[in-house]
C-alpha positions as a Markdown table, in Angstrom:
| # | Residue | x | y | z |
|---|---|---|---|---|
| 1 | Met | 8.1 | 142.7 | 22.0 |
| 2 | Pro | 10.9 | 143.4 | 24.6 |
| 3 | Thr | 9.7 | 141.3 | 27.9 |
| 4 | Ala | 9.7 | 142.9 | 31.8 |
| 5 | Leu | 9.4 | 141.1 | 34.6 |
| 6 | Val | 8.5 | 142.7 | 37.8 |
| 7 | Thr | 8.2 | 141.4 | 41.5 |
| 8 | Gly | 5.6 | 142.4 | 44.0 |
| 9 | Ala | 3.6 | 143.6 | 41.4 |
| 10 | Ser | 0.3 | 142.9 | 43.3 |
| 11 | Arg | 0.1 | 146.4 | 44.7 |
| 12 | Gly | 2.3 | 149.5 | 45.3 |
| 13 | Leu | 4.6 | 150.3 | 43.1 |
| 14 | Gly | 4.4 | 147.4 | 41.3 |
| 15 | Ala | 1.3 | 148.0 | 40.4 |
| 16 | Val | 2.3 | 150.5 | 38.6 |
| 17 | Tyr | 5.6 | 149.5 | 37.3 |
| 18 | Ala | 3.8 | 147.1 | 35.7 |
| 19 | Arg | 1.1 | 149.3 | 34.3 |
| 20 | Glu | 4.2 | 152.0 | 33.3 |
| 21 | Leu | 6.3 | 149.1 | 31.3 |
| 22 | Ala | 3.0 | 147.8 | 29.5 |
| 23 | Glu | 2.4 | 151.5 | 28.7 |
| 24 | Arg | 6.0 | 151.9 | 27.3 |
| 25 | Gly | 5.6 | 148.5 | 25.3 |
| 26 | Tyr | 6.9 | 145.9 | 27.4 |
| 27 | Ser | 5.8 | 142.3 | 27.9 |
| 28 | Val | 5.3 | 142.2 | 31.4 |
| 29 | Val | 5.3 | 139.2 | 34.0 |
| 30 | Leu | 4.0 | 139.7 | 37.3 |
| 31 | Val | 5.2 | 138.0 | 40.6 |
| 32 | Ala | 3.9 | 138.2 | 44.0 |
| 33 | Arg | 2.6 | 135.8 | 46.9 |
| 34 | Asp | -0.8 | 136.9 | 46.3 |
| 35 | Ala | -2.7 | 134.7 | 43.2 |
| 36 | Ala | -5.9 | 136.4 | 43.4 |
| 37 | Arg | -4.6 | 140.6 | 43.8 |
| 38 | Leu | -2.4 | 138.9 | 41.5 |
| 39 | Ala | -4.8 | 138.0 | 39.1 |
| 40 | Glu | -6.4 | 141.5 | 38.9 |
| 41 | Val | -3.7 | 143.6 | 38.5 |
| 42 | Ala | -3.1 | 141.6 | 35.7 |
| 43 | Glu | -6.6 | 142.0 | 34.0 |
| 44 | Ser | -6.1 | 145.8 | 34.4 |
| 45 | Val | -3.6 | 146.6 | 33.1 |
| 46 | Gly | -4.2 | 144.6 | 30.4 |
| 47 | Arg | -7.2 | 145.8 | 29.6 |
| 48 | Ala | -5.7 | 149.4 | 29.7 |
| 49 | Thr | -2.7 | 149.3 | 27.8 |
| 50 | Gly | -3.4 | 145.9 | 25.6 |
| 51 | Ala | -0.1 | 144.0 | 26.2 |
| 52 | Ile | 0.3 | 141.0 | 27.1 |
| 53 | Val | 0.4 | 139.9 | 31.0 |
| 54 | Glu | 2.0 | 136.9 | 32.2 |
| 55 | Thr | 1.3 | 136.2 | 35.8 |
| 56 | Leu | 3.5 | 134.1 | 38.0 |
| 57 | Pro | 1.9 | 133.4 | 41.7 |
| 58 | Ala | 5.7 | 132.7 | 43.5 |
| 59 | Asp | 6.5 | 133.2 | 47.4 |
| 60 | Leu | 10.0 | 134.5 | 47.6 |
| 61 | Thr | 10.7 | 133.4 | 50.3 |
| 62 | Asp | 10.2 | 130.0 | 49.6 |
| 63 | Pro | 12.9 | 128.0 | 47.5 |
| 64 | Ala | 10.6 | 126.2 | 45.8 |
| 65 | Gly | 8.6 | 129.7 | 44.9 |
| 66 | Leu | 12.2 | 131.5 | 43.8 |
| 67 | Ala | 13.3 | 128.6 | 41.6 |
| 68 | Ala | 9.8 | 128.9 | 39.8 |
| 69 | Val | 10.8 | 132.8 | 38.9 |
| 70 | Glu | 14.7 | 131.8 | 38.2 |
| 71 | Arg | 13.6 | 129.1 | 35.5 |
| 72 | Arg | 11.3 | 132.2 | 34.0 |
| 73 | Ile | 14.2 | 134.7 | 33.7 |
| 74 | Thr | 16.6 | 132.3 | 32.5 |
| 75 | Asp | 14.1 | 131.1 | 29.6 |
| 76 | Arg | 16.3 | 131.7 | 26.1 |
| 77 | Asp | 12.8 | 131.2 | 24.3 |
| 78 | Leu | 11.7 | 134.0 | 26.1 |
| 79 | Pro | 13.9 | 136.3 | 27.9 |
| 80 | Val | 13.6 | 139.0 | 30.3 |
| 81 | Asp | 15.2 | 142.3 | 29.0 |
| 82 | Val | 14.4 | 144.4 | 31.9 |
| 83 | Leu | 13.8 | 142.7 | 35.6 |
| 84 | Val | 12.4 | 144.8 | 38.8 |
| 85 | Asn | 13.3 | 143.8 | 42.1 |
| 86 | Asn | 10.5 | 145.6 | 44.4 |
| 87 | Ala | 9.2 | 143.0 | 46.2 |
| 88 | Gly | 10.6 | 143.7 | 49.7 |
| 89 | Val | 9.0 | 143.6 | 53.7 |
| 90 | Glu | 9.5 | 145.1 | 56.5 |
| 91 | Thr | 8.2 | 144.7 | 60.1 |
| 92 | Asp | 7.1 | 147.1 | 63.1 |
| 93 | Ala | 8.4 | 145.5 | 65.5 |
| 94 | Val | 11.9 | 146.5 | 67.2 |
| 95 | Phe | 15.4 | 144.5 | 66.9 |
| 96 | Ala | 15.3 | 143.1 | 70.2 |
| 97 | Glu | 11.8 | 142.1 | 70.3 |
| 98 | Ala | 11.2 | 141.0 | 66.9 |
| 99 | Pro | 10.6 | 137.1 | 66.5 |
| 100 | Val | 13.9 | 135.9 | 64.7 |
| 101 | Glu | 11.7 | 134.6 | 62.3 |
| 102 | Val | 10.4 | 137.4 | 61.4 |
| 103 | Leu | 13.7 | 138.9 | 60.8 |
| 104 | Ala | 15.2 | 136.1 | 58.8 |
| 105 | Gly | 11.9 | 136.2 | 56.3 |
| 106 | Glu | 13.0 | 140.5 | 56.3 |
| 107 | Ile | 16.2 | 139.2 | 55.2 |
| 108 | Asp | 15.4 | 136.3 | 52.5 |
| 109 | Leu | 12.8 | 138.7 | 51.0 |
| 110 | Asn | 14.7 | 142.1 | 50.7 |
| 111 | Val | 18.6 | 140.6 | 50.3 |
| 112 | Thr | 18.4 | 136.7 | 49.0 |
| 113 | Ala | 15.5 | 136.8 | 47.0 |
| 114 | Leu | 17.0 | 140.5 | 44.9 |
| 115 | Met | 20.6 | 138.4 | 45.0 |
| 116 | Arg | 19.4 | 135.6 | 43.0 |
| 117 | Leu | 17.2 | 136.5 | 40.9 |
| 118 | Thr | 19.8 | 139.7 | 40.1 |
| 119 | Arg | 22.4 | 136.9 | 39.4 |
| 120 | Ala | 19.9 | 134.7 | 37.1 |
| 121 | Ala | 19.3 | 137.5 | 34.8 |
| 122 | Val | 22.7 | 139.5 | 34.4 |
| 123 | Pro | 24.3 | 136.2 | 32.6 |
| 124 | Ala | 21.8 | 135.9 | 29.9 |
| 125 | Met | 21.4 | 139.9 | 29.6 |
| 126 | Thr | 25.5 | 140.3 | 29.3 |
| 127 | Ala | 25.6 | 137.4 | 26.5 |
| 128 | Arg | 22.9 | 139.9 | 24.6 |
| 129 | Gly | 24.4 | 142.8 | 25.0 |
| 130 | His | 21.2 | 144.5 | 26.3 |
| 131 | Gly | 19.5 | 145.0 | 29.4 |
| 132 | Gly | 18.3 | 146.4 | 32.8 |
| 133 | Val | 17.7 | 145.5 | 36.4 |
| 134 | Leu | 16.1 | 148.1 | 38.4 |
| 135 | Asn | 16.4 | 147.5 | 42.1 |
| 136 | Ile | 14.2 | 148.8 | 44.7 |
| 137 | Ala | 15.8 | 150.4 | 47.7 |
| 138 | Ser | 15.4 | 153.0 | 50.5 |
| 139 | Val | 16.6 | 156.2 | 51.5 |
| 140 | Ala | 16.7 | 154.2 | 54.8 |
| 141 | Gly | 19.3 | 152.2 | 53.4 |
| 142 | Tyr | 21.3 | 155.9 | 54.2 |
| 143 | Leu | 19.8 | 156.9 | 57.6 |
| 144 | Pro | 19.3 | 154.1 | 60.2 |
| 145 | Ser | 15.9 | 154.0 | 61.3 |
| 146 | Gly | 15.2 | 154.5 | 65.2 |
| 147 | Gly | 13.2 | 150.9 | 66.1 |
| 148 | Gly | 17.2 | 149.2 | 64.9 |
| 149 | Asn | 15.2 | 146.4 | 62.6 |
| 150 | Ala | 17.0 | 144.7 | 59.7 |
| 151 | Tyr | 15.1 | 146.9 | 56.8 |
| 152 | Gly | 17.3 | 149.5 | 56.6 |
| 153 | Ala | 20.3 | 147.6 | 57.2 |
| 154 | Ser | 19.0 | 145.6 | 53.9 |
| 155 | Lys | 18.5 | 148.5 | 51.5 |
| 156 | Ser | 21.8 | 149.9 | 52.5 |
| 157 | Trp | 23.0 | 146.5 | 50.9 |
| 158 | Val | 20.7 | 147.1 | 48.1 |
| 159 | Leu | 22.5 | 150.0 | 47.8 |
| 160 | Ala | 26.5 | 149.0 | 47.5 |
| 161 | Phe | 25.4 | 145.6 | 45.9 |
| 162 | Ser | 23.6 | 147.6 | 43.1 |
| 163 | Asp | 27.0 | 149.9 | 42.8 |
| 164 | Thr | 29.3 | 146.9 | 42.9 |
| 165 | Val | 27.5 | 145.0 | 40.2 |
| 166 | Ala | 26.5 | 148.0 | 37.7 |
| 167 | Ala | 30.7 | 148.6 | 38.6 |
| 168 | Ser | 31.6 | 145.1 | 37.0 |
| 169 | Leu | 28.7 | 145.2 | 33.8 |
| 170 | His | 30.6 | 148.8 | 32.2 |
| 171 | Gly | 30.8 | 148.0 | 28.9 |
| 172 | Thr | 28.5 | 145.6 | 28.6 |
| 173 | Gly | 24.9 | 146.6 | 27.5 |
| 174 | Val | 23.3 | 146.1 | 30.6 |
| 175 | Thr | 22.8 | 148.3 | 33.5 |
| 176 | Val | 21.8 | 147.8 | 37.2 |
| 177 | Thr | 20.2 | 151.0 | 38.7 |
| 178 | Ala | 19.7 | 151.4 | 42.6 |
| 179 | Val | 16.0 | 153.2 | 43.5 |
| 180 | Ala | 16.7 | 155.4 | 46.5 |
| 181 | Ala | 13.0 | 156.2 | 47.4 |
| 182 | Gly | 11.6 | 157.9 | 49.8 |
| 183 | Arg | 7.9 | 158.0 | 52.0 |
| 184 | Ile | 5.0 | 156.6 | 48.7 |
| 185 | Arg | 2.4 | 158.9 | 49.2 |
| 186 | Thr | -0.8 | 156.6 | 49.6 |
| 187 | Asp | -4.6 | 157.9 | 49.8 |
| 188 | Asp | -4.1 | 158.5 | 53.3 |
| 189 | Asp | -1.3 | 160.8 | 53.3 |
| 190 | Pro | -0.9 | 164.5 | 53.3 |
| 191 | Gln | 0.4 | 166.7 | 50.5 |
| 192 | Gly | 4.0 | 167.9 | 51.3 |
| 193 | Pro | 7.2 | 167.7 | 49.1 |
| 194 | Leu | 8.4 | 164.2 | 52.1 |
| 195 | Trp | 5.7 | 162.8 | 50.2 |
| 196 | Leu | 6.7 | 161.1 | 47.0 |
| 197 | Asp | 3.5 | 160.2 | 44.1 |
| 198 | Pro | 4.1 | 156.9 | 43.2 |
| 199 | Cys | 3.7 | 157.9 | 39.4 |
| 200 | Asp | 7.0 | 160.0 | 39.9 |
| 201 | Val | 8.9 | 157.5 | 41.5 |
| 202 | Val | 8.5 | 155.0 | 38.0 |
| 203 | Arg | 8.6 | 157.3 | 35.6 |
| 204 | Arg | 12.2 | 158.9 | 36.9 |
| 205 | Ser | 13.4 | 155.6 | 37.9 |
| 206 | Leu | 12.5 | 153.8 | 34.7 |
| 207 | Asp | 13.8 | 157.2 | 32.8 |
| 208 | Asp | 17.4 | 156.4 | 35.2 |
| 209 | Leu | 17.4 | 153.4 | 34.0 |
| 210 | Ala | 17.4 | 153.9 | 30.2 |
| 211 | Arg | 20.0 | 156.8 | 30.7 |
| 212 | Gly | 22.7 | 154.6 | 32.0 |
| 213 | Arg | 22.9 | 155.4 | 35.8 |
| 214 | Thr | 23.8 | 153.7 | 38.8 |
| 215 | Leu | 21.4 | 155.5 | 41.1 |
| 216 | Ser | 18.5 | 157.0 | 41.1 |
| 217 | Ala | 16.7 | 159.6 | 43.7 |
| 218 | Pro | 13.2 | 160.8 | 42.9 |
| 219 | Gly | 12.2 | 164.6 | 44.0 |
| 220 | Trp | 14.4 | 167.2 | 44.5 |
| 221 | Val | 14.2 | 167.0 | 48.5 |
| 222 | Tyr | 15.4 | 163.3 | 47.9 |
| 223 | Arg | 17.9 | 164.5 | 45.0 |
| 224 | Ala | 19.9 | 167.2 | 47.0 |
| 225 | Leu | 20.0 | 164.4 | 50.4 |
| 226 | Val | 21.4 | 161.4 | 48.4 |
| 227 | Gly | 23.7 | 163.6 | 46.6 |
| 228 | Tyr | 24.9 | 165.2 | 49.4 |
| 229 | Leu | 25.4 | 161.1 | 51.2 |
| 230 | Glu | 27.3 | 159.7 | 48.3 |
| 231 | Ala | 30.1 | 162.3 | 47.6 |
| 232 | Pro | 32.2 | 160.6 | 49.0 |
| 233 | Arg | 31.1 | 156.9 | 47.5 |
| 234 | Thr | 30.6 | 158.9 | 43.8 |
| 235 | Ala | 34.6 | 160.2 | 44.4 |
| 236 | Leu | 35.6 | 157.0 | 45.1 |
| 237 | Arg | 33.4 | 154.9 | 42.1 |
| 238 | Leu | 35.2 | 157.4 | 39.7 |
| 239 | Ala | 39.0 | 155.9 | 40.7 |
| 240 | Ala | 37.8 | 153.2 | 40.6 |
| 241 | Arg | 36.8 | 153.9 | 36.8 |
| 242 | Val | 39.7 | 155.2 | 35.9 |
| 243 | Ala | 42.1 | 152.6 | 38.1 |
| 244 | Gly | 40.3 | 150.1 | 36.0 |
| 245 | Arg | 41.4 | 151.4 | 32.9 |
| 246 | Gly | 44.3 | 152.4 | 33.4 |
| 247 | Arg | 44.9 | 148.4 | 34.5 |
| 248 | Glu | 43.5 | 147.0 | 31.1 |
| 249 | Arg | 45.7 | 149.4 | 29.2 |
| 250 | Cys | 48.9 | 148.2 | 31.3 |
| 251 | Glu | 47.1 | 144.6 | 30.2 |
| 252 | Arg | 46.7 | 146.0 | 26.5 |
| 253 | Leu | 50.8 | 146.5 | 26.7 |
| 254 | Glu | 51.4 | 143.4 | 28.1 |
| 255 | Arg | 50.0 | 141.3 | 25.8 |
| 256 | Gly | 51.5 | 143.4 | 22.8 |
| 257 | Ser | 48.3 | 144.4 | 21.1 |
| 258 | Gly | 49.0 | 147.9 | 20.6 |
| 259 | His | 51.4 | 150.9 | 20.6 |
| 260 | Thr | 51.1 | 153.7 | 22.7 |
| 261 | Arg | 51.9 | 156.4 | 20.0 |
| 262 | Pro | 52.2 | 155.1 | 16.4 |
| 263 | Ser | 55.1 | 156.3 | 14.3 |
| 264 | Pro | 55.1 | 158.9 | 11.7 |
| 265 | Val | 57.7 | 157.0 | 9.5 |
| 266 | Pro | 56.0 | 154.1 | 7.6 |
| 267 | Thr | 57.7 | 150.7 | 9.0 |
| 268 | Pro | 56.0 | 148.5 | 7.0 |
| 269 | Phe | 58.7 | 145.8 | 8.7 |
| 270 | Arg | 57.5 | 146.8 | 12.3 |
| 271 | Asp | 55.9 | 144.0 | 13.4 |
| 272 | Glu | 58.1 | 141.5 | 12.0 |
| 273 | Pro | 60.1 | 138.9 | 13.7 |
| 274 | Ala | 63.6 | 140.5 | 14.0 |
| 275 | Pro | 66.0 | 138.4 | 11.7 |
| 276 | Ser | 68.5 | 135.9 | 13.4 |
| 277 | Arg | 71.9 | 135.5 | 12.2 |
| 278 | Pro | 73.7 | 131.9 | 12.8 |
| 279 | Leu | 77.1 | 131.8 | 15.2 |
| 280 | Pro | 79.9 | 130.7 | 13.2 |
| 281 | Ala | 80.4 | 127.6 | 14.0 |
| 282 | Val | 83.3 | 126.4 | 16.6 |
| 283 | Ala | 85.7 | 123.5 | 16.4 |
| 284 | Val | 85.5 | 121.4 | 19.4 |
| 285 | Gly | 89.2 | 120.7 | 21.0 |
| 286 | Pro | 91.4 | 121.5 | 23.2 |
| 287 | Ala | 91.9 | 124.9 | 24.5 |
| 288 | Pro | 94.7 | 126.8 | 22.6 |
| 289 | Pro | 98.0 | 127.3 | 24.9 |
| 290 | Val | 97.8 | 130.8 | 27.2 |
| 291 | Pro | 100.8 | 133.6 | 26.1 |
| 292 | Pro | 102.9 | 134.4 | 28.9 |
| 293 | Val | 102.4 | 137.0 | 30.7 |
| 294 | Leu | 106.1 | 138.3 | 30.7 |
| 295 | Pro | 108.4 | 138.1 | 27.4 |
| 296 | Glu | 110.7 | 134.8 | 26.8 |
| 297 | Glu | 114.2 | 135.9 | 27.2 |
| 298 | Pro | 116.3 | 136.0 | 24.0 |
| 299 | Val | 117.6 | 132.8 | 22.4 |
| 300 | Arg | 121.3 | 133.0 | 22.4 |
| 301 | Pro | 123.2 | 133.0 | 18.8 |
| 302 | Ala | 125.2 | 129.7 | 18.0 |
| 303 | His | 128.5 | 131.1 | 17.6 |
| 304 | Val | 128.9 | 133.4 | 21.0 |
| 305 | Ala | 130.2 | 131.1 | 23.0 |
| 306 | Ala | 128.2 | 130.3 | 25.9 |
| 307 | Ala | 130.9 | 131.8 | 28.7 |
| 308 | Thr | 131.0 | 134.9 | 27.5 |
| 309 | Val | 127.0 | 135.3 | 28.1 |
| 310 | Pro | 126.4 | 136.7 | 31.4 |
| 311 | Ala | 123.4 | 134.5 | 33.1 |
| 312 | Pro | 120.4 | 137.0 | 33.0 |
| 313 | Arg | 119.6 | 138.7 | 36.0 |
| 314 | Val | 116.0 | 137.8 | 38.2 |
| 315 | Ser | 114.6 | 140.5 | 40.1 |
| 316 | Gly | 115.0 | 139.5 | 44.2 |
| 317 | Thr | 118.2 | 137.4 | 43.4 |
| 318 | Gly | 121.1 | 139.3 | 44.5 |
| 319 | Pro | 122.2 | 142.4 | 45.9 |
| 320 | Leu | 121.8 | 145.9 | 43.3 |
| 321 | Pro | 125.2 | 147.9 | 43.1 |
| 322 | Val | 126.4 | 150.1 | 45.9 |
| 323 | Val | 127.2 | 153.6 | 44.3 |
| 324 | Thr | 129.4 | 155.0 | 47.3 |
| 325 | Arg | 129.8 | 158.5 | 47.9 |
| 326 | Pro | 132.0 | 160.3 | 50.3 |
| 327 | Ala | 130.1 | 161.9 | 53.8 |
| 328 | Val | 129.8 | 165.2 | 54.5 |
| 329 | Ala | 130.5 | 166.9 | 57.8 |
| 330 | Gly | 127.8 | 168.8 | 58.9 |
| 331 | Ser | 124.1 | 169.0 | 58.3 |
| 332 | Gly | 122.1 | 171.1 | 56.0 |
| 333 | Ala | 122.9 | 172.3 | 52.9 |
| 334 | Leu | 126.0 | 171.5 | 51.2 |
| 335 | Pro | 128.6 | 173.3 | 51.3 |
| 336 | Ala | 130.1 | 174.5 | 47.9 |
| 337 | Arg | 133.4 | 173.1 | 46.3 |
| 338 | Pro | 135.6 | 174.0 | 44.0 |
| 339 | Thr | 135.8 | 172.4 | 40.8 |
| 340 | Ala | 139.0 | 170.6 | 41.1 |
| 341 | Ala | 136.9 | 168.8 | 44.4 |
| 342 | Arg | 133.9 | 168.2 | 42.3 |
| 343 | Ala | 135.7 | 166.9 | 39.3 |
| 344 | Ala | 137.4 | 164.1 | 41.9 |
| 345 | Thr | 134.4 | 163.3 | 43.7 |
| 346 | Ser | 133.2 | 162.1 | 39.9 |
| 347 | Ala | 135.5 | 159.9 | 39.2 |
| 348 | Thr | 135.9 | 158.5 | 42.7 |
| 349 | Ala | 132.1 | 157.9 | 42.0 |
| 350 | Arg | 132.4 | 156.7 | 38.5 |
| 351 | Ala | 134.9 | 154.2 | 40.3 |
| 352 | Ala | 133.3 | 152.7 | 42.3 |
| 353 | Val | 130.2 | 151.1 | 40.2 |
| 354 | Arg | 130.7 | 148.0 | 39.5 |
| 355 | Arg | 130.4 | 147.0 | 35.9 |
| 356 | Leu | 129.3 | 143.7 | 34.3 |
| 357 | Pro | 131.7 | 142.4 | 31.3 |
| 358 | Ala | 130.4 | 143.5 | 27.9 |
| 359 | Ala | 129.5 | 140.6 | 26.0 |
| 360 | Pro | 132.3 | 139.8 | 23.4 |
| 361 | Arg | 131.8 | 140.6 | 19.4 |
| 362 | Pro | 130.3 | 138.4 | 16.9 |
| 363 | Val | 133.8 | 138.1 | 14.2 |
| 364 | Gln | 132.4 | 137.8 | 10.7 |
| 365 | Pro | 133.9 | 134.9 | 9.1 |
| 366 | Ala | 136.7 | 135.6 | 5.7 |
| 367 | Arg | 134.7 | 135.5 | 2.5 |
| 368 | Glu | 137.0 | 133.4 | -0.2 |
| 369 | Val | 139.1 | 135.0 | -2.9 |
| 370 | Ala | 137.0 | 133.8 | -5.7 |
| 371 | Thr | 134.0 | 135.0 | -4.7 |
| 372 | Val | 135.4 | 138.7 | -3.6 |
| 373 | Arg | 136.6 | 139.0 | -7.1 |
| 374 | Leu | 133.8 | 137.9 | -8.5 |
| 375 | Ala | 132.0 | 140.3 | -6.4 |
| 376 | Ala | 134.6 | 142.8 | -7.3 |
| 377 | Gly | 134.3 | 142.7 | -11.0 |
């Protein structure tokens, strides 16, 4: 049988939550500061539903009482499947006139106790893969009250805290839901759409918790108001979820856990390591000689005298041969010349060119007579 723990179960919404959870098949653990009133609610719920009811009197603003409830939540033999953080307090004094002790107690119960109990319940629920936490907030968390007390600020923190924890538990099977409750009707309150029946609030919030919703706003008036006020946060929540999925996909690709697109051709060796080819062994020794940039000079034959071979000319070591041409008087285009004068000019130019002496051709030695006759026949 699953177990649910309800704080602030001695009156109001807490007692209604205990009755509804017992009717849904849960064994309930009731936590409240008033032990006598808590025993009466436990007896009433047990007689009406036949469920197992456990009482745990504790003051959640006292460190000892808060530690006792944490130990009950983390008990491995009797695990808690649903946690309802219903306990809360509101002071009627104006902030500037309220005692500091009263304001501090309001924060201790509405903020600190809720955070610590949620922290105690979430790890065990995550390990089991299922569970739910229901944090009772208020519409006052969206609209500041005229008195300027800390109640509205504490409920605003509950809304933001529940949203943050729910985002971190996405995909774990654990749901965290904040209840933006409006005005709860009592026996002395009038009828109207602004006053909500406590049984309707409890049923709607438990149904939203079972559906995995992050926020529950019972009542059509408050549902429309909260939907309008939550529009920017809803868009940011969707963007954060999309960014988180993209970041997880990038991490999977970096780890090499999968391929972005399967290959249409079967490749059985796709995941095999690439074959390694050994490099050829390189002999260790002196570096080979670097070939010259320019070709070497030809070697002089042995049968050619050294005096007859001109020395090679190195570029830039001597003047180039000068070719002289007769000057032409005047400027502009060259005048037309007769054929005899043009031939004489060409002969003069050829005579002015200094030619280098040609190397003598090698003379083949004469063959012996016997050899010549043998070759002839």
